[in-house]
DNA sequence: TTATTAAATAGGAATTATTATTGTTTAATA
DNA sequence: TATTAAACAATAATAATTCCTATTTAATAA
């Protein structure tokens, strides 16, 4: 996900009817900037140098609010805590079992295959909103980039 | 997932080098029986009538142990707590946003499509172990069965 | 069947993660 | 500039999980 400017963030926040406070901007920036779908603790660490008085309660509340208005999303994980992301583009997640990372994987061709596959399916009592992959994997070398081409 | 007998459960547990204690059997049975990928609290409620003295700490420890020896699996969720399942067959999860259910969806044809798709991909620095769908959906009627045909 | 022993367990303290509460502060608007 | 509903701080309360230590027990050998 590409980082966006403070002005754009302000606009995103205002346009959903929220006040574009400095904390909300900082939270959104932190989630964008942190690479590994951060936990609350990670976000707090990232923010507290510039906002040392930020309250944990307010951080939780702001994260919840930003998720409710669909500016952020919660990421599914088996860890037993919350994780967040700012990338709202459709993408899949690679869960690295050895490094505990959650890595984005975007693949338009695959998205199309899945879309066409489920278009032919008869759904009973169910409305599908989104289909993504959960890819379980191991990172082979901690220092090298991962790719799927 | 089909329920299996106490004898079979004992055998599963013993064969991975663990003692097949009555608690471990009860835990495994509870996870099999409970339909919605239960939390620790749900498992505790299911077990405590027959094992009223079971300690929460031991329950957590046993669940962790059973996951480590791959008799149970943790289920990915955005809820911020652990969820478990006993179904080790390859399957996908439907996450119902309105009812908060996590429903199994098995589709061999789709598994094959995905397998073939990723066989052609060049992986760099990554070993894929498993690929599943994360289907976000809404249950349309709370009283009717869900199906994808 | 008995003795042994490492593993399992209870019980609850400790820690971590999250939510609730209440008074204070502030961004946006008129 | 004044107003006000929303945002915030601070922390208590609650919920979820892990840690610790003494006790119990399943499995095994004899």
Short mmCIF file of C-alpha atoms (C1' of nucleotides) in Angstrom, two decimals:
data_model
loop_
_atom_site.label_atom_id
_atom_site.label_comp_id
_atom_site.label_asym_id
_atom_site.label_seq_id
_atom_site.Cartn_x
_atom_site.Cartn_y
_atom_site.Cartn_z
CA UNK A 1 0.00 0.00 0.00
CA UNK A 2 1.31 3.45 -0.89
CA UNK A 3 1.52 6.03 1.85
CA UNK A 4 -0.81 8.96 1.36
CA UNK A 5 -0.45 12.57 2.50
CA UNK A 6 -1.77 14.11 5.67
CA UNK A 7 -4.14 16.17 3.54
CA UNK A 8 -5.58 13.07 1.93
CA UNK A 9 -5.93 11.37 5.28
CA UNK A 10 -7.74 14.39 6.67
CA UNK A 11 -10.06 14.30 3.73
CA UNK A 12 -10.75 10.57 4.12
CA UNK A 13 -11.62 11.07 7.77
CA UNK A 14 -13.76 14.15 7.30
CA UNK A 15 -15.66 12.67 4.39
CA UNK A 16 -17.07 9.90 6.58
CA UNK A 17 -18.33 12.47 9.04
CA UNK A 18 -15.61 12.14 11.67
CA UNK A 19 -13.48 14.89 13.12
CA UNK A 20 -10.02 14.76 11.57
CA UNK A 21 -8.10 15.00 14.81
CA UNK A 22 -4.31 14.80 15.00
CA UNK A 23 -4.58 11.48 16.79
CA UNK A 24 -6.75 9.91 14.14
CA UNK A 25 -4.33 11.09 11.48
CA UNK A 26 -1.41 9.68 13.42
CA UNK A 27 -3.19 6.37 13.92
CA UNK A 28 -4.03 6.06 10.24
CA UNK A 29 -0.44 6.92 9.30
CA UNK A 30 0.93 4.39 11.75
CA UNK A 31 -1.26 1.60 10.41
CA UNK A 32 -0.26 2.51 6.83
CA UNK A 33 3.40 2.70 7.68
CA UNK A 34 3.78 -0.37 9.86
CA UNK A 35 4.28 -3.30 7.57
CA UNK A 36 3.03 -6.29 9.45
CA UNK A 37 -0.65 -5.62 10.06
CA UNK A 38 0.02 -4.09 13.46
CA UNK A 39 -1.44 -4.92 16.83
CA UNK A 40 -2.67 -2.22 19.19
CA UNK A 41 0.64 -2.37 21.03
CA UNK A 42 2.65 -1.85 17.86
CA UNK A 43 0.52 1.13 16.87
CA UNK A 44 0.93 2.59 20.33
CA UNK A 45 4.72 2.29 20.11
CA UNK A 46 4.75 3.96 16.72
CA UNK A 47 2.57 6.85 17.86
CA UNK A 48 3.76 7.59 21.37
CA UNK A 49 6.99 9.48 20.47
CA UNK A 50 4.94 12.23 18.80
CA UNK A 51 1.83 11.77 20.92
CA UNK A 52 3.17 10.79 24.34
CA UNK A 53 -0.05 11.54 26.13
CA UNK A 54 -2.23 9.35 23.98
CA UNK A 55 -4.43 7.17 26.10
CA UNK A 56 -4.71 3.44 25.42
CA UNK A 57 -8.45 3.62 25.84
CA UNK A 58 -8.68 6.30 23.19
CA UNK A 59 -6.46 4.35 20.85
CA UNK A 60 -8.70 1.30 21.08
CA UNK A 61 -11.76 3.48 20.61
CA UNK A 62 -10.28 5.26 17.60
CA UNK A 63 -9.24 2.03 15.95
CA UNK A 64 -12.72 0.65 16.46
CA UNK A 65 -14.24 3.84 15.03
CA UNK A 66 -11.98 3.82 11.96
CA UNK A 67 -12.90 0.19 11.33
CA UNK A 68 -16.62 0.95 11.70
CA UNK A 69 -16.43 3.67 9.06
CA UNK A 70 -14.38 1.36 6.84
CA UNK A 71 -11.20 3.41 6.76
CA UNK A 72 -9.32 0.55 8.39
CA UNK A 73 -9.96 -3.19 8.49
CA UNK A 74 -9.34 -5.84 11.09
CA UNK A 75 -7.17 -8.69 9.90
CA UNK A 76 -8.06 -12.27 10.73
CA UNK A 77 -5.41 -14.07 12.72
CA UNK A 78 -5.17 -16.96 15.12
CA UNK A 79 -3.23 -15.00 17.67
CA UNK A 80 -5.93 -13.93 20.03
CA UNK A 81 -5.52 -10.18 19.62
CA UNK A 82 -6.57 -7.51 17.17
CA UNK A 83 -4.57 -6.70 14.04
CA UNK A 84 -5.30 -3.88 11.63
CA UNK A 85 -4.60 -2.76 8.08
CA UNK A 86 -5.17 0.35 5.97
CA UNK A 87 -5.01 -1.39 2.60
CA UNK A 88 -8.62 -1.65 1.49
CA UNK A 89 -7.75 -2.91 -1.99
CA UNK A 90 -8.71 -6.50 -2.51
CA UNK A 91 -5.82 -8.74 -1.59
CA UNK A 92 -4.95 -12.03 0.01
CA UNK A 93 -2.87 -12.79 3.07
CA UNK A 94 0.15 -15.01 3.39
CA UNK A 95 0.57 -16.20 6.97
CA UNK A 96 4.18 -17.16 7.64
CA UNK A 97 4.24 -19.86 10.27
CA UNK A 98 7.90 -19.47 11.08
CA UNK A 99 8.16 -15.67 11.24
CA UNK A 100 4.59 -14.91 12.34
CA UNK A 101 4.27 -12.33 9.55
CA UNK A 102 1.11 -11.59 7.67
CA UNK A 103 2.02 -10.54 4.11
CA UNK A 104 -0.23 -9.03 1.45
CA UNK A 105 -0.54 -10.84 -1.86
CA UNK A 106 -2.51 -9.21 -4.66
CA UNK A 107 -3.41 -11.23 -7.74
CA UNK A 108 -6.05 -9.88 -10.10
CA UNK A 109 -6.06 -12.97 -12.29
CA UNK A 110 -6.82 -15.16 -9.31
CA UNK A 111 -9.52 -12.79 -8.11
CA UNK A 112 -11.18 -13.14 -11.50
CA UNK A 113 -10.95 -16.93 -11.47
CA UNK A 114 -12.60 -17.06 -8.08
CA UNK A 115 -15.26 -14.56 -9.07
CA UNK A 116 -16.19 -16.59 -12.16
CA UNK A 117 -16.10 -19.83 -10.18
CA UNK A 118 -18.57 -18.58 -7.60
CA UNK A 119 -20.76 -16.85 -10.15
CA UNK A 120 -21.77 -20.33 -11.27
CA UNK A 121 -22.53 -21.55 -7.80
CA UNK A 122 -26.04 -21.62 -6.40
CA UNK A 123 -26.10 -19.94 -3.02
CA UNK A 124 -28.82 -20.78 -0.58
CA UNK A 125 -29.48 -18.43 2.30
CA UNK A 126 -26.14 -16.74 1.82
CA UNK A 127 -24.88 -13.54 0.31
CA UNK A 128 -21.15 -13.54 -0.41
CA UNK A 129 -19.42 -10.18 0.01
CA UNK A 130 -15.80 -11.06 -0.50
CA UNK A 131 -13.53 -13.99 -1.24
CA UNK A 132 -9.86 -14.03 -0.37
CA UNK A 133 -7.11 -16.54 0.18
CA UNK A 134 -5.49 -17.44 3.43
CA UNK A 135 -2.13 -18.82 2.36
CA UNK A 136 -0.17 -20.69 5.01
CA UNK A 137 3.52 -20.63 4.22
CA UNK A 138 7.07 -20.56 5.55
CA UNK A 139 9.54 -17.88 4.79
CA UNK A 140 12.70 -19.65 3.66
CA UNK A 141 15.23 -16.91 4.28
CA UNK A 142 14.56 -14.17 6.76
CA UNK A 143 16.60 -11.58 4.86
CA UNK A 144 15.25 -12.01 1.36
CA UNK A 145 12.12 -10.68 -0.24
CA UNK A 146 9.17 -12.91 -0.78
CA UNK A 147 7.42 -13.06 -4.12
CA UNK A 148 4.89 -15.08 -6.07
CA UNK A 149 5.12 -14.45 -9.83
CA UNK B 1 -17.01 -33.22 10.64
CA UNK B 2 -18.24 -36.64 11.82
CA UNK B 3 -18.02 -37.40 15.49
CA UNK B 4 -15.63 -40.22 16.34
CA UNK B 5 -15.72 -42.66 19.25
CA UNK B 6 -13.95 -42.32 22.57
CA UNK B 7 -11.77 -45.27 21.58
CA UNK B 8 -10.68 -43.53 18.42
CA UNK B 9 -9.99 -40.32 20.29
CA UNK B 10 -7.90 -42.21 22.85
CA UNK B 11 -5.96 -43.73 20.03
CA UNK B 12 -5.39 -40.40 18.31
CA UNK B 13 -4.07 -38.91 21.53
CA UNK B 14 -1.87 -41.86 22.50
CA UNK B 15 -0.39 -42.18 19.05
CA UNK B 16 1.14 -38.71 19.27
CA UNK B 17 2.81 -39.61 22.55
CA UNK B 18 0.40 -37.89 24.90
CA UNK B 19 -1.45 -39.42 27.82
CA UNK B 20 -5.06 -39.99 26.87
CA UNK B 21 -6.56 -38.42 29.96
CA UNK B 22 -10.30 -38.06 30.48
CA UNK B 23 -9.94 -34.30 30.17
CA UNK B 24 -8.18 -34.43 26.86
CA UNK B 25 -10.84 -36.78 25.53
CA UNK B 26 -13.58 -34.46 26.79
CA UNK B 27 -11.88 -31.45 25.23
CA UNK B 28 -11.50 -33.14 21.88
CA UNK B 29 -15.14 -34.28 21.99
CA UNK B 30 -16.32 -30.79 22.88
CA UNK B 31 -14.42 -29.19 20.01
CA UNK B 32 -15.82 -31.82 17.60
CA UNK B 33 -19.34 -31.41 18.88
CA UNK B 34 -19.58 -27.66 19.13
CA UNK B 35 -20.45 -26.38 15.72
CA UNK B 36 -19.12 -22.89 15.57
CA UNK B 37 -15.38 -23.22 15.99
CA UNK B 38 -15.58 -22.71 19.74
CA UNK B 39 -13.77 -20.27 21.97
CA UNK B 40 -12.15 -21.37 25.22
CA UNK B 41 -15.20 -20.18 27.11
CA UNK B 42 -17.56 -22.23 24.96
CA UNK B 43 -15.43 -25.34 25.44
CA UNK B 44 -15.37 -24.75 29.17
CA UNK B 45 -19.16 -24.50 29.30
CA UNK B 46 -19.53 -27.70 27.32
CA UNK B 47 -17.12 -29.62 29.53
CA UNK B 48 -17.85 -28.37 33.00
CA UNK B 49 -21.08 -30.36 33.65
CA UNK B 50 -19.11 -33.62 33.44
CA UNK B 51 -15.79 -32.22 34.60
CA UNK B 52 -16.77 -29.54 37.11
CA UNK B 53 -13.32 -29.30 38.63
CA UNK B 54 -11.50 -28.63 35.41
CA UNK B 55 -9.14 -25.73 35.76
CA UNK B 56 -9.15 -22.94 33.18
CA UNK B 57 -5.37 -22.96 33.14
CA UNK B 58 -5.35 -26.66 32.31
CA UNK B 59 -7.93 -26.17 29.59
CA UNK B 60 -5.79 -23.53 27.92
CA UNK B 61 -2.73 -25.70 28.30
CA UNK B 62 -4.47 -28.77 26.88
CA UNK B 63 -5.84 -26.86 23.91
CA UNK B 64 -2.38 -25.52 23.20
CA UNK B 65 -0.90 -29.03 23.48
CA UNK B 66 -3.51 -30.56 21.17
CA UNK B 67 -2.82 -27.84 18.60
CA UNK B 68 0.93 -28.39 18.86
CA UNK B 69 0.56 -32.11 18.09
CA UNK B 70 -1.85 -31.24 15.28
CA UNK B 71 -4.93 -32.93 16.68
CA UNK B 72 -6.72 -29.59 16.76
CA UNK B 73 -6.23 -26.39 14.80
CA UNK B 74 -6.65 -22.76 15.67
CA UNK B 75 -9.06 -20.87 13.44
CA UNK B 76 -8.23 -17.42 12.14
CA UNK B 77 -10.63 -14.76 13.32
CA UNK B 78 -10.68 -11.03 13.86
CA UNK B 79 -12.32 -11.29 17.25
CA UNK B 80 -9.30 -11.06 19.45
CA UNK B 81 -9.60 -14.47 21.12
CA UNK B 82 -8.74 -18.06 20.27
CA UNK B 83 -11.05 -20.34 18.30
CA UNK B 84 -10.51 -24.02 17.66
CA UNK B 85 -11.58 -26.80 15.34
CA UNK B 86 -11.12 -30.57 15.13
CA UNK B 87 -11.76 -30.87 11.40
CA UNK B 88 -8.32 -31.35 9.90
CA UNK B 89 -9.67 -32.10 6.42
CA UNK B 90 -8.90 -29.38 3.96
CA UNK B 91 -11.75 -26.89 3.93
CA UNK B 92 -12.52 -23.22 3.67
CA UNK B 93 -14.25 -20.87 6.07
CA UNK B 94 -17.27 -18.71 5.53
CA UNK B 95 -17.31 -15.81 7.97
CA UNK B 96 -20.84 -14.51 8.48
CA UNK B 97 -20.68 -10.84 9.28
CA UNK B 98 -24.23 -10.64 10.63
CA UNK B 99 -24.31 -13.78 12.76
CA UNK B 100 -20.62 -13.96 13.67
CA UNK B 101 -20.55 -17.63 12.65
CA UNK B 102 -17.62 -19.35 11.06
CA UNK B 103 -18.91 -22.07 8.73
CA UNK B 104 -16.94 -24.83 7.01
CA UNK B 105 -17.08 -25.05 3.22
CA UNK B 106 -15.43 -27.95 1.47
CA UNK B 107 -14.97 -27.86 -2.29
CA UNK B 108 -12.57 -30.35 -3.88
CA UNK B 109 -12.91 -28.90 -7.33
CA UNK B 110 -11.89 -25.50 -6.10
CA UNK B 111 -8.99 -26.96 -4.13
CA UNK B 112 -7.75 -28.51 -7.37
CA UNK B 113 -8.09 -25.24 -9.30
CA UNK B 114 -6.08 -23.42 -6.68
CA UNK B 115 -3.47 -26.16 -6.51
CA UNK B 116 -2.98 -26.05 -10.29
CA UNK B 117 -2.93 -22.28 -10.30
CA UNK B 118 -0.17 -22.04 -7.74
CA UNK B 119 1.79 -24.92 -9.26
CA UNK B 120 2.52 -22.58 -12.16
CA UNK B 121 3.62 -19.74 -9.95
CA UNK B 122 7.28 -19.07 -9.26
CA UNK B 123 7.78 -18.75 -5.53
CA UNK B 124 10.76 -16.85 -4.25
CA UNK B 125 11.84 -17.40 -0.66
CA UNK B 126 8.53 -18.95 0.23
CA UNK B 127 7.20 -22.43 0.79
CA UNK B 128 3.42 -22.65 0.65
CA UNK B 129 1.86 -25.22 2.98
CA UNK B 130 -1.81 -24.63 2.51
CA UNK B 131 -4.25 -22.41 0.66
CA UNK B 132 -7.78 -21.79 1.85
CA UNK B 133 -10.56 -19.41 1.10
CA UNK B 134 -11.72 -16.76 3.47
CA UNK B 135 -15.29 -16.09 2.38
CA UNK B 136 -17.00 -13.04 3.87
CA UNK B 137 -20.75 -13.39 3.70
CA UNK B 138 -24.10 -12.63 5.27
CA UNK B 139 -26.57 -15.22 6.36
CA UNK B 140 -29.89 -14.21 4.85
CA UNK B 141 -32.23 -16.13 7.13
CA UNK B 142 -31.15 -17.19 10.56
CA UNK B 143 -33.34 -20.32 10.57
CA UNK B 144 -32.43 -21.82 7.22
CA UNK B 145 -29.49 -23.92 6.21
CA UNK B 146 -26.70 -22.39 4.22
CA UNK B 147 -25.38 -24.06 1.10
CA UNK B 148 -23.18 -23.45 -1.90
CA UNK B 149 -23.85 -25.94 -4.74
"C1'" DT C 1 -1.07 -56.14 41.35
"C1'" DT C 2 2.18 -52.73 42.90
"C1'" DA C 3 5.63 -49.17 42.52
"C1'" DT C 4 7.44 -45.64 39.88
"C1'" DT C 5 7.59 -41.48 37.42
"C1'" DA C 6 6.98 -38.09 34.17
"C1'" DA C 7 3.15 -35.88 32.71
"C1'" DA C 8 -1.18 -33.91 33.79
"C1'" DT C 9 -3.90 -31.26 36.81
"C1'" DA C 10 -5.96 -27.82 40.20
"C1'" DG C 11 -6.19 -23.49 41.86
"C1'" DG C 12 -5.41 -19.20 41.77
"C1'" DA C 13 -2.03 -15.47 41.25
"C1'" DA C 14 -0.06 -12.70 37.71
"C1'" DT C 15 0.01 -10.67 33.34
"C1'" DT C 16 -1.86 -9.00 29.16
"C1'" DA C 17 -5.52 -7.18 26.32
"C1'" DT C 18 -9.58 -4.76 26.01
"C1'" DT C 19 -13.77 -2.17 27.59
"C1'" DA C 20 -16.23 1.09 30.48
"C1'" DT C 21 -16.60 5.31 32.94
"C1'" DT C 22 -16.41 10.13 33.94
"C1'" DG C 23 -14.68 14.57 33.81
"C1'" DT C 24 -11.95 17.61 30.59
"C1'" DT C 25 -10.61 19.28 26.12
"C1'" DT C 26 -11.19 20.35 21.32
"C1'" DA C 27 -12.44 20.43 16.16
"C1'" DA C 28 -15.90 22.02 13.43
"C1'" DT C 29 -19.54 24.98 12.67
"C1'" DA C 30 -22.62 28.86 12.93
"C1'" DT D 1 -16.11 34.30 18.89
"C1'" DA D 2 -19.31 31.05 21.12
"C1'" DT D 3 -21.21 26.69 21.05
"C1'" DT D 4 -21.46 21.86 21.22
"C1'" DA D 5 -21.10 17.24 20.22
"C1'" DA D 6 -17.34 14.55 19.65
"C1'" DA D 7 -12.83 13.40 21.11
"C1'" DC D 8 -9.78 12.67 24.73
"C1'" DA D 9 -7.22 11.38 29.25
"C1'" DA D 10 -6.83 8.59 32.94
"C1'" DT D 11 -7.71 4.80 35.05
"C1'" DA D 12 -10.76 1.41 36.99
"C1'" DA D 13 -12.99 -2.66 35.65
"C1'" DT D 14 -13.46 -6.62 33.01
"C1'" DA D 15 -12.05 -10.31 30.04
"C1'" DA D 16 -8.65 -13.44 28.27
"C1'" DT D 17 -4.58 -15.78 28.81
"C1'" DT D 18 -0.19 -17.29 31.04
"C1'" DC D 19 2.51 -18.56 34.93
"C1'" DC D 20 3.56 -20.96 39.10
"C1'" DT D 21 3.60 -24.55 42.53
"C1'" DA D 22 1.84 -28.32 44.93
"C1'" DT D 23 -0.97 -32.47 44.10
"C1'" DT D 24 -2.73 -36.19 41.34
"C1'" DT D 25 -2.64 -39.67 37.84
"C1'" DA D 26 -2.00 -42.49 33.37
"C1'" DA D 27 1.16 -45.45 31.63
"C1'" DT D 28 4.69 -48.59 32.16
"C1'" DA D 29 7.76 -51.96 34.15
"C1'" DA D 30 8.39 -55.45 37.31
#
